[in-house]
């Protein structure tokens, strides 16, 4: 038996070497013993495969000459086939040597992508060459051999949502990261790229954000009734620099909030699953864990939210800086002032996170189902569009609570005086300004969404390259 197994392994190795040699010969169009990016692109196109030639050459080119000789070619294929083999066995749950529709459905479900059995069958048919409605190892290997982006984890990789776009609110549910991504240091580099993108995005849209806060607090009494007159009034009061009041602390709070939320999410996920190495959470579990993580982060950094509102609304010369603002609030209003508006803020996490996640998952699943046979990469417009629509829907749902939070944060009461409750403020706004009063400032808020998303995405992609996230 041992001699038979040894002979079988030798035969398999020899047939694999022969197959690789035939492939190399077919791809080496000019017969110079090397395959460059252009030759690989032409060869893959002839086989009806999407071109990932530059990525393949970059991964296998050990001597950095921009080409693959036969040794480099076989080393790349050997390593890639090994990864594909491990992936195949992880999907083959019943260890029968074949992947069926149920196993495909389950694999995508663990990544938060829910599809029907019929949709799973269509995915399977794109790989099933012998029409058995199952995929064996050879079919799996041949389908993915020159398509390094087409694996289950990479499909999810494109749809990392919460670190990619920043529209001024940090209430999105954190993304799922694999154990491989954590061990490679990918997570913190990705979070850092997102934080830098958010900083640039918030700075670029700070004037509209300041105008939104003014309209939320002063409502119809403000002389900043529309966007242009509001911006002119701010410049008149304090010069062009006045447009960026409160932006410093708004940027400063990104890093601690992102880090705390991610760490809290990982701990809550561990408690929910009982193991740090457990499978990714389902969408409903992600909503619960994400909301709790968001509440934890907001609880810790909430004094910075109050300071941001006060500094945004300040008049020229009122505060000399963040420390002076904090000192005056502490002396005049006491420690409790740093948590004004905390309750509506925490309540606002639920509709924002829930609707944002639900809309994003719906749009993501819809795209994946329509393009199941194409590239795993949805492209910039799809990603930005899905993120913008979902975040905007989340903001729209939670906006009344955000407005009440901002008004409560802005209250400068005498130390010891009873604070105005959330319910009292809500009734007062509805009676005096009508239901639309709960949406004061939503116009500049929506106006800043597209520039904020565009800036954050461009900077995020640049930072990914700088930090080597995509490599």
JSON list of C-alpha atoms in Angstrom, two decimals, residues 95-293:
[
{"chain": "A", "resi": 95, "resn": "UNK", "atom": "CA", "xyz": [-14.99, 15.65, 2.85]},
{"chain": "A", "resi": 96, "resn": "UNK", "atom": "CA", "xyz": [-16.36, 13.79, -0.18]},
{"chain": "A", "resi": 97, "resn": "UNK", "atom": "CA", "xyz": [-13.88, 15.42, -2.56]},
{"chain": "A", "resi": 98, "resn": "UNK", "atom": "CA", "xyz": [-16.55, 17.57, -4.22]},
{"chain": "A", "resi": 99, "resn": "UNK", "atom": "CA", "xyz": [-18.21, 20.93, -3.56]},
{"chain": "A", "resi": 100, "resn": "UNK", "atom": "CA", "xyz": [-21.99, 21.08, -4.00]},
{"chain": "A", "resi": 101, "resn": "UNK", "atom": "CA", "xyz": [-24.49, 23.97, -4.05]},
{"chain": "A", "resi": 102, "resn": "UNK", "atom": "CA", "xyz": [-25.17, 23.73, -0.31]},
{"chain": "A", "resi": 103, "resn": "UNK", "atom": "CA", "xyz": [-21.48, 24.11, 0.48]},
{"chain": "A", "resi": 104, "resn": "UNK", "atom": "CA", "xyz": [-21.19, 27.15, -1.80]},
{"chain": "A", "resi": 105, "resn": "UNK", "atom": "CA", "xyz": [-24.26, 28.69, -0.15]},
{"chain": "A", "resi": 106, "resn": "UNK", "atom": "CA", "xyz": [-22.84, 28.03, 3.32]},
{"chain": "A", "resi": 107, "resn": "UNK", "atom": "CA", "xyz": [-19.40, 29.45, 2.43]},
{"chain": "A", "resi": 108, "resn": "UNK", "atom": "CA", "xyz": [-20.91, 32.72, 1.20]},
{"chain": "A", "resi": 109, "resn": "UNK", "atom": "CA", "xyz": [-23.28, 32.88, 4.18]},
{"chain": "A", "resi": 110, "resn": "UNK", "atom": "CA", "xyz": [-20.33, 32.83, 6.60]},
{"chain": "A", "resi": 111, "resn": "UNK", "atom": "CA", "xyz": [-19.06, 35.95, 4.78]},
{"chain": "A", "resi": 112, "resn": "UNK", "atom": "CA", "xyz": [-22.40, 37.70, 5.25]},
{"chain": "A", "resi": 113, "resn": "UNK", "atom": "CA", "xyz": [-23.53, 37.06, 1.65]},
{"chain": "A", "resi": 114, "resn": "UNK", "atom": "CA", "xyz": [-26.89, 35.28, 1.64]},
{"chain": "A", "resi": 115, "resn": "UNK", "atom": "CA", "xyz": [-27.97, 33.63, -1.62]},
{"chain": "A", "resi": 116, "resn": "UNK", "atom": "CA", "xyz": [-30.61, 31.08, -2.56]},
{"chain": "A", "resi": 117, "resn": "UNK", "atom": "CA", "xyz": [-29.82, 27.52, -3.65]},
{"chain": "A", "resi": 118, "resn": "UNK", "atom": "CA", "xyz": [-30.77, 28.48, -7.22]},
{"chain": "A", "resi": 119, "resn": "UNK", "atom": "CA", "xyz": [-28.25, 31.33, -7.18]},
{"chain": "A", "resi": 120, "resn": "UNK", "atom": "CA", "xyz": [-25.61, 29.01, -5.68]},
{"chain": "A", "resi": 121, "resn": "UNK", "atom": "CA", "xyz": [-26.36, 26.55, -8.50]},
{"chain": "A", "resi": 122, "resn": "UNK", "atom": "CA", "xyz": [-25.65, 29.23, -11.11]},
{"chain": "A", "resi": 123, "resn": "UNK", "atom": "CA", "xyz": [-22.30, 29.99, -9.45]},
{"chain": "A", "resi": 124, "resn": "UNK", "atom": "CA", "xyz": [-21.49, 26.29, -9.44]},
{"chain": "A", "resi": 125, "resn": "UNK", "atom": "CA", "xyz": [-22.42, 25.89, -13.11]},
{"chain": "A", "resi": 126, "resn": "UNK", "atom": "CA", "xyz": [-19.83, 28.52, -14.09]},
{"chain": "A", "resi": 127, "resn": "UNK", "atom": "CA", "xyz": [-17.14, 26.09, -12.83]},
{"chain": "A", "resi": 128, "resn": "UNK", "atom": "CA", "xyz": [-18.82, 22.73, -13.52]},
{"chain": "A", "resi": 129, "resn": "UNK", "atom": "CA", "xyz": [-17.29, 21.47, -16.78]},
{"chain": "A", "resi": 130, "resn": "UNK", "atom": "CA", "xyz": [-18.70, 17.92, -16.69]},
{"chain": "A", "resi": 131, "resn": "UNK", "atom": "CA", "xyz": [-22.31, 18.94, -15.77]},
{"chain": "A", "resi": 132, "resn": "UNK", "atom": "CA", "xyz": [-22.41, 16.83, -12.60]},
{"chain": "A", "resi": 133, "resn": "UNK", "atom": "CA", "xyz": [-23.67, 19.77, -10.46]},
{"chain": "A", "resi": 134, "resn": "UNK", "atom": "CA", "xyz": [-20.62, 19.32, -8.24]},
{"chain": "A", "resi": 135, "resn": "UNK", "atom": "CA", "xyz": [-17.09, 20.73, -8.47]},
{"chain": "A", "resi": 136, "resn": "UNK", "atom": "CA", "xyz": [-14.14, 18.38, -8.05]},
{"chain": "A", "resi": 137, "resn": "UNK", "atom": "CA", "xyz": [-10.58, 19.48, -7.29]},
{"chain": "A", "resi": 138, "resn": "UNK", "atom": "CA", "xyz": [-9.53, 19.66, -10.96]},
{"chain": "A", "resi": 139, "resn": "UNK", "atom": "CA", "xyz": [-12.45, 21.91, -11.89]},
{"chain": "A", "resi": 140, "resn": "UNK", "atom": "CA", "xyz": [-11.81, 24.15, -8.88]},
{"chain": "A", "resi": 141, "resn": "UNK", "atom": "CA", "xyz": [-8.07, 24.37, -9.61]},
{"chain": "A", "resi": 142, "resn": "UNK", "atom": "CA", "xyz": [-8.48, 25.13, -13.31]},
{"chain": "A", "resi": 143, "resn": "UNK", "atom": "CA", "xyz": [-11.13, 27.79, -12.65]},
{"chain": "A", "resi": 144, "resn": "UNK", "atom": "CA", "xyz": [-9.03, 29.74, -10.11]},
{"chain": "A", "resi": 145, "resn": "UNK", "atom": "CA", "xyz": [-5.48, 28.95, -11.23]},
{"chain": "A", "resi": 146, "resn": "UNK", "atom": "CA", "xyz": [-4.94, 32.24, -13.07]},
{"chain": "A", "resi": 147, "resn": "UNK", "atom": "CA", "xyz": [-7.55, 34.21, -11.21]},
{"chain": "A", "resi": 148, "resn": "UNK", "atom": "CA", "xyz": [-6.03, 35.11, -7.83]},
{"chain": "A", "resi": 149, "resn": "UNK", "atom": "CA", "xyz": [-8.79, 37.58, -6.96]},
{"chain": "A", "resi": 150, "resn": "UNK", "atom": "CA", "xyz": [-11.54, 34.97, -7.28]},
{"chain": "A", "resi": 151, "resn": "UNK", "atom": "CA", "xyz": [-11.63, 33.31, -3.89]},
{"chain": "A", "resi": 152, "resn": "UNK", "atom": "CA", "xyz": [-14.26, 33.49, -1.18]},
{"chain": "A", "resi": 153, "resn": "UNK", "atom": "CA", "xyz": [-12.32, 35.75, 1.16]},
{"chain": "A", "resi": 154, "resn": "UNK", "atom": "CA", "xyz": [-11.33, 38.17, -1.59]},
{"chain": "A", "resi": 155, "resn": "UNK", "atom": "CA", "xyz": [-14.97, 38.61, -2.60]},
{"chain": "A", "resi": 156, "resn": "UNK", "atom": "CA", "xyz": [-15.66, 39.86, 0.93]},
{"chain": "A", "resi": 157, "resn": "UNK", "atom": "CA", "xyz": [-12.43, 41.90, 0.92]},
{"chain": "A", "resi": 158, "resn": "UNK", "atom": "CA", "xyz": [-13.75, 44.33, -1.68]},
{"chain": "A", "resi": 159, "resn": "UNK", "atom": "CA", "xyz": [-16.82, 45.05, 0.40]},
{"chain": "A", "resi": 160, "resn": "UNK", "atom": "CA", "xyz": [-15.07, 46.37, 3.52]},
{"chain": "A", "resi": 161, "resn": "UNK", "atom": "CA", "xyz": [-17.42, 49.25, 4.23]},
{"chain": "A", "resi": 162, "resn": "UNK", "atom": "CA", "xyz": [-16.89, 50.96, 7.57]},
{"chain": "A", "resi": 163, "resn": "UNK", "atom": "CA", "xyz": [-13.23, 51.92, 7.09]},
{"chain": "A", "resi": 164, "resn": "UNK", "atom": "CA", "xyz": [-13.63, 53.10, 3.51]},
{"chain": "A", "resi": 165, "resn": "UNK", "atom": "CA", "xyz": [-16.00, 56.07, 3.65]},
{"chain": "A", "resi": 166, "resn": "UNK", "atom": "CA", "xyz": [-16.33, 58.86, 6.18]},
{"chain": "A", "resi": 167, "resn": "UNK", "atom": "CA", "xyz": [-19.27, 61.26, 6.01]},
{"chain": "A", "resi": 168, "resn": "UNK", "atom": "CA", "xyz": [-18.72, 62.81, 9.44]},
{"chain": "A", "resi": 169, "resn": "UNK", "atom": "CA", "xyz": [-20.46, 60.15, 11.55]},
{"chain": "A", "resi": 170, "resn": "UNK", "atom": "CA", "xyz": [-18.73, 57.12, 13.06]},
{"chain": "A", "resi": 171, "resn": "UNK", "atom": "CA", "xyz": [-21.82, 54.96, 13.64]},
{"chain": "A", "resi": 172, "resn": "UNK", "atom": "CA", "xyz": [-21.30, 52.30, 10.97]},
{"chain": "A", "resi": 173, "resn": "UNK", "atom": "CA", "xyz": [-20.97, 48.66, 12.06]},
{"chain": "A", "resi": 174, "resn": "UNK", "atom": "CA", "xyz": [-17.31, 47.52, 11.94]},
{"chain": "A", "resi": 175, "resn": "UNK", "atom": "CA", "xyz": [-16.25, 45.16, 9.16]},
{"chain": "A", "resi": 176, "resn": "UNK", "atom": "CA", "xyz": [-15.33, 41.51, 9.57]},
{"chain": "A", "resi": 177, "resn": "UNK", "atom": "CA", "xyz": [-11.62, 40.66, 9.29]},
{"chain": "A", "resi": 178, "resn": "UNK", "atom": "CA", "xyz": [-10.18, 37.19, 8.84]},
{"chain": "A", "resi": 179, "resn": "UNK", "atom": "CA", "xyz": [-7.53, 35.65, 11.09]},
{"chain": "A", "resi": 180, "resn": "UNK", "atom": "CA", "xyz": [-5.04, 35.94, 8.21]},
{"chain": "A", "resi": 181, "resn": "UNK", "atom": "CA", "xyz": [-5.73, 39.67, 7.92]},
{"chain": "A", "resi": 182, "resn": "UNK", "atom": "CA", "xyz": [-5.24, 40.15, 11.67]},
{"chain": "A", "resi": 183, "resn": "UNK", "atom": "CA", "xyz": [-1.98, 38.18, 11.86]},
{"chain": "A", "resi": 184, "resn": "UNK", "atom": "CA", "xyz": [-0.53, 40.03, 8.85]},
{"chain": "A", "resi": 185, "resn": "UNK", "atom": "CA", "xyz": [-1.10, 43.43, 10.48]},
{"chain": "A", "resi": 186, "resn": "UNK", "atom": "CA", "xyz": [-3.59, 44.23, 7.72]},
{"chain": "A", "resi": 187, "resn": "UNK", "atom": "CA", "xyz": [-6.33, 45.40, 10.11]},
{"chain": "A", "resi": 188, "resn": "UNK", "atom": "CA", "xyz": [-4.48, 48.27, 11.73]},
{"chain": "A", "resi": 189, "resn": "UNK", "atom": "CA", "xyz": [-3.04, 49.47, 8.43]},
{"chain": "A", "resi": 190, "resn": "UNK", "atom": "CA", "xyz": [-6.54, 49.43, 6.95]},
{"chain": "A", "resi": 191, "resn": "UNK", "atom": "CA", "xyz": [-7.93, 51.30, 9.96]},
{"chain": "A", "resi": 192, "resn": "UNK", "atom": "CA", "xyz": [-5.10, 53.84, 9.74]},
{"chain": "A", "resi": 193, "resn": "UNK", "atom": "CA", "xyz": [-5.82, 54.40, 6.04]},
{"chain": "A", "resi": 194, "resn": "UNK", "atom": "CA", "xyz": [-9.47, 54.97, 6.93]},
{"chain": "A", "resi": 195, "resn": "UNK", "atom": "CA", "xyz": [-8.58, 57.39, 9.75]},
{"chain": "A", "resi": 196, "resn": "UNK", "atom": "CA", "xyz": [-6.34, 59.52, 7.50]},
{"chain": "A", "resi": 197, "resn": "UNK", "atom": "CA", "xyz": [-9.03, 59.54, 4.79]},
{"chain": "A", "resi": 198, "resn": "UNK", "atom": "CA", "xyz": [-11.63, 60.60, 7.36]},
{"chain": "A", "resi": 199, "resn": "UNK", "atom": "CA", "xyz": [-9.39, 63.41, 8.62]},
{"chain": "A", "resi": 200, "resn": "UNK", "atom": "CA", "xyz": [-8.92, 64.87, 5.13]},
{"chain": "A", "resi": 201, "resn": "UNK", "atom": "CA", "xyz": [-12.60, 64.37, 4.27]},
{"chain": "A", "resi": 202, "resn": "UNK", "atom": "CA", "xyz": [-13.87, 66.10, 7.43]},
{"chain": "A", "resi": 203, "resn": "UNK", "atom": "CA", "xyz": [-11.46, 69.00, 6.96]},
{"chain": "A", "resi": 204, "resn": "UNK", "atom": "CA", "xyz": [-12.63, 69.44, 3.37]},
{"chain": "A", "resi": 205, "resn": "UNK", "atom": "CA", "xyz": [-16.31, 69.54, 4.34]},
{"chain": "A", "resi": 206, "resn": "UNK", "atom": "CA", "xyz": [-15.95, 71.31, 7.72]},
{"chain": "A", "resi": 207, "resn": "UNK", "atom": "CA", "xyz": [-17.73, 74.54, 6.61]},
{"chain": "A", "resi": 208, "resn": "UNK", "atom": "CA", "xyz": [-20.90, 72.59, 5.70]},
{"chain": "A", "resi": 209, "resn": "UNK", "atom": "CA", "xyz": [-20.68, 70.62, 8.93]},
{"chain": "A", "resi": 210, "resn": "UNK", "atom": "CA", "xyz": [-20.41, 73.82, 10.98]},
{"chain": "A", "resi": 211, "resn": "UNK", "atom": "CA", "xyz": [-23.41, 75.28, 9.16]},
{"chain": "A", "resi": 212, "resn": "UNK", "atom": "CA", "xyz": [-25.39, 72.10, 9.88]},
{"chain": "A", "resi": 213, "resn": "UNK", "atom": "CA", "xyz": [-24.66, 72.42, 13.62]},
{"chain": "A", "resi": 214, "resn": "UNK", "atom": "CA", "xyz": [-25.72, 76.11, 13.58]},
{"chain": "A", "resi": 215, "resn": "UNK", "atom": "CA", "xyz": [-29.03, 75.26, 11.91]},
{"chain": "A", "resi": 216, "resn": "UNK", "atom": "CA", "xyz": [-29.64, 72.34, 14.27]},
{"chain": "A", "resi": 217, "resn": "UNK", "atom": "CA", "xyz": [-29.17, 74.54, 17.33]},
{"chain": "A", "resi": 218, "resn": "UNK", "atom": "CA", "xyz": [-30.65, 77.88, 16.25]},
{"chain": "A", "resi": 219, "resn": "UNK", "atom": "CA", "xyz": [-33.30, 76.58, 13.85]},
{"chain": "A", "resi": 220, "resn": "UNK", "atom": "CA", "xyz": [-35.52, 79.17, 12.21]},
{"chain": "A", "resi": 221, "resn": "UNK", "atom": "CA", "xyz": [-34.14, 81.91, 14.48]},
{"chain": "A", "resi": 222, "resn": "UNK", "atom": "CA", "xyz": [-30.75, 81.73, 12.76]},
{"chain": "A", "resi": 223, "resn": "UNK", "atom": "CA", "xyz": [-29.67, 84.37, 10.25]},
{"chain": "A", "resi": 224, "resn": "UNK", "atom": "CA", "xyz": [-28.05, 81.47, 8.41]},
{"chain": "A", "resi": 225, "resn": "UNK", "atom": "CA", "xyz": [-31.30, 80.37, 6.82]},
{"chain": "A", "resi": 226, "resn": "UNK", "atom": "CA", "xyz": [-29.78, 78.86, 3.70]},
{"chain": "A", "resi": 227, "resn": "UNK", "atom": "CA", "xyz": [-26.38, 77.47, 2.78]},
{"chain": "A", "resi": 228, "resn": "UNK", "atom": "CA", "xyz": [-24.89, 80.52, 1.02]},
{"chain": "A", "resi": 229, "resn": "UNK", "atom": "CA", "xyz": [-26.16, 83.13, 3.46]},
{"chain": "A", "resi": 230, "resn": "UNK", "atom": "CA", "xyz": [-25.07, 80.90, 6.35]},
{"chain": "A", "resi": 231, "resn": "UNK", "atom": "CA", "xyz": [-21.53, 80.55, 5.05]},
{"chain": "A", "resi": 232, "resn": "UNK", "atom": "CA", "xyz": [-21.35, 84.32, 4.36]},
{"chain": "A", "resi": 233, "resn": "UNK", "atom": "CA", "xyz": [-22.53, 85.09, 7.90]},
{"chain": "A", "resi": 234, "resn": "UNK", "atom": "CA", "xyz": [-19.83, 82.85, 9.41]},
{"chain": "A", "resi": 235, "resn": "UNK", "atom": "CA", "xyz": [-17.09, 84.52, 7.33]},
{"chain": "A", "resi": 236, "resn": "UNK", "atom": "CA", "xyz": [-18.41, 87.96, 8.29]},
{"chain": "A", "resi": 237, "resn": "UNK", "atom": "CA", "xyz": [-18.33, 87.10, 12.01]},
{"chain": "A", "resi": 238, "resn": "UNK", "atom": "CA", "xyz": [-14.86, 85.56, 12.18]},
{"chain": "A", "resi": 239, "resn": "UNK", "atom": "CA", "xyz": [-13.15, 85.62, 8.81]},
{"chain": "A", "resi": 240, "resn": "UNK", "atom": "CA", "xyz": [-12.51, 82.63, 6.50]},
{"chain": "A", "resi": 241, "resn": "UNK", "atom": "CA", "xyz": [-10.90, 80.63, 9.36]},
{"chain": "A", "resi": 242, "resn": "UNK", "atom": "CA", "xyz": [-14.26, 80.68, 11.17]},
{"chain": "A", "resi": 243, "resn": "UNK", "atom": "CA", "xyz": [-15.57, 78.14, 8.66]},
{"chain": "A", "resi": 244, "resn": "UNK", "atom": "CA", "xyz": [-13.30, 75.53, 10.24]},
{"chain": "A", "resi": 245, "resn": "UNK", "atom": "CA", "xyz": [-14.12, 76.12, 13.90]},
{"chain": "A", "resi": 246, "resn": "UNK", "atom": "CA", "xyz": [-14.48, 72.81, 15.75]},
{"chain": "A", "resi": 247, "resn": "UNK", "atom": "CA", "xyz": [-12.75, 70.86, 12.98]},
{"chain": "A", "resi": 248, "resn": "UNK", "atom": "CA", "xyz": [-9.58, 70.20, 15.00]},
{"chain": "A", "resi": 249, "resn": "UNK", "atom": "CA", "xyz": [-11.28, 68.14, 17.69]},
{"chain": "A", "resi": 250, "resn": "UNK", "atom": "CA", "xyz": [-13.60, 66.57, 15.10]},
{"chain": "A", "resi": 251, "resn": "UNK", "atom": "CA", "xyz": [-10.51, 65.15, 13.39]},
{"chain": "A", "resi": 252, "resn": "UNK", "atom": "CA", "xyz": [-8.76, 64.38, 16.67]},
{"chain": "A", "resi": 253, "resn": "UNK", "atom": "CA", "xyz": [-11.53, 62.06, 17.86]},
{"chain": "A", "resi": 254, "resn": "UNK", "atom": "CA", "xyz": [-11.40, 59.80, 14.77]},
{"chain": "A", "resi": 255, "resn": "UNK", "atom": "CA", "xyz": [-8.42, 57.71, 15.91]},
{"chain": "A", "resi": 256, "resn": "UNK", "atom": "CA", "xyz": [-9.57, 56.87, 19.47]},
{"chain": "A", "resi": 257, "resn": "UNK", "atom": "CA", "xyz": [-13.15, 56.26, 18.37]},
{"chain": "A", "resi": 258, "resn": "UNK", "atom": "CA", "xyz": [-12.13, 53.93, 15.53]},
{"chain": "A", "resi": 259, "resn": "UNK", "atom": "CA", "xyz": [-9.70, 51.98, 17.71]},
{"chain": "A", "resi": 260, "resn": "UNK", "atom": "CA", "xyz": [-12.08, 51.65, 20.67]},
{"chain": "A", "resi": 261, "resn": "UNK", "atom": "CA", "xyz": [-14.97, 50.59, 18.46]},
{"chain": "A", "resi": 262, "resn": "UNK", "atom": "CA", "xyz": [-12.92, 47.96, 16.66]},
{"chain": "A", "resi": 263, "resn": "UNK", "atom": "CA", "xyz": [-11.47, 46.50, 19.89]},
{"chain": "A", "resi": 264, "resn": "UNK", "atom": "CA", "xyz": [-14.90, 46.50, 21.55]},
{"chain": "A", "resi": 265, "resn": "UNK", "atom": "CA", "xyz": [-16.43, 44.83, 18.48]},
{"chain": "A", "resi": 266, "resn": "UNK", "atom": "CA", "xyz": [-13.81, 42.06, 18.56]},
{"chain": "A", "resi": 267, "resn": "UNK", "atom": "CA", "xyz": [-14.41, 41.43, 22.28]},
{"chain": "A", "resi": 268, "resn": "UNK", "atom": "CA", "xyz": [-18.21, 41.42, 21.88]},
{"chain": "A", "resi": 269, "resn": "UNK", "atom": "CA", "xyz": [-17.89, 39.10, 18.90]},
{"chain": "A", "resi": 270, "resn": "UNK", "atom": "CA", "xyz": [-15.72, 36.77, 21.01]},
{"chain": "A", "resi": 271, "resn": "UNK", "atom": "CA", "xyz": [-18.31, 36.77, 23.80]},
{"chain": "A", "resi": 272, "resn": "UNK", "atom": "CA", "xyz": [-21.12, 36.05, 21.33]},
{"chain": "A", "resi": 273, "resn": "UNK", "atom": "CA", "xyz": [-19.25, 33.19, 19.66]},
{"chain": "A", "resi": 274, "resn": "UNK", "atom": "CA", "xyz": [-17.25, 31.91, 22.62]},
{"chain": "A", "resi": 275, "resn": "UNK", "atom": "CA", "xyz": [-14.02, 31.81, 20.59]},
{"chain": "A", "resi": 276, "resn": "UNK", "atom": "CA", "xyz": [-11.79, 34.40, 18.99]},
{"chain": "A", "resi": 277, "resn": "UNK", "atom": "CA", "xyz": [-11.30, 32.02, 16.07]},
{"chain": "A", "resi": 278, "resn": "UNK", "atom": "CA", "xyz": [-15.01, 31.56, 15.44]},
{"chain": "A", "resi": 279, "resn": "UNK", "atom": "CA", "xyz": [-16.68, 32.04, 12.07]},
{"chain": "A", "resi": 280, "resn": "UNK", "atom": "CA", "xyz": [-17.73, 35.55, 10.97]},
{"chain": "A", "resi": 281, "resn": "UNK", "atom": "CA", "xyz": [-20.93, 36.85, 12.52]},
{"chain": "A", "resi": 282, "resn": "UNK", "atom": "CA", "xyz": [-24.22, 36.74, 10.67]},
{"chain": "A", "resi": 283, "resn": "UNK", "atom": "CA", "xyz": [-25.75, 40.07, 9.63]},
{"chain": "A", "resi": 284, "resn": "UNK", "atom": "CA", "xyz": [-28.13, 40.19, 12.62]},
{"chain": "A", "resi": 285, "resn": "UNK", "atom": "CA", "xyz": [-25.28, 39.39, 15.03]},
{"chain": "A", "resi": 286, "resn": "UNK", "atom": "CA", "xyz": [-23.09, 42.03, 13.37]},
{"chain": "A", "resi": 287, "resn": "UNK", "atom": "CA", "xyz": [-25.83, 44.61, 13.98]},
{"chain": "A", "resi": 288, "resn": "UNK", "atom": "CA", "xyz": [-26.03, 43.75, 17.71]},
{"chain": "A", "resi": 289, "resn": "UNK", "atom": "CA", "xyz": [-22.24, 43.59, 18.15]},
{"chain": "A", "resi": 290, "resn": "UNK", "atom": "CA", "xyz": [-21.70, 46.74, 16.06]},
{"chain": "A", "resi": 291, "resn": "UNK", "atom": "CA", "xyz": [-24.33, 48.72, 17.98]},
{"chain": "A", "resi": 292, "resn": "UNK", "atom": "CA", "xyz": [-22.83, 47.68, 21.33]},
{"chain": "A", "resi": 293, "resn": "UNK", "atom": "CA", "xyz": [-19.31, 48.49, 20.09]}
]
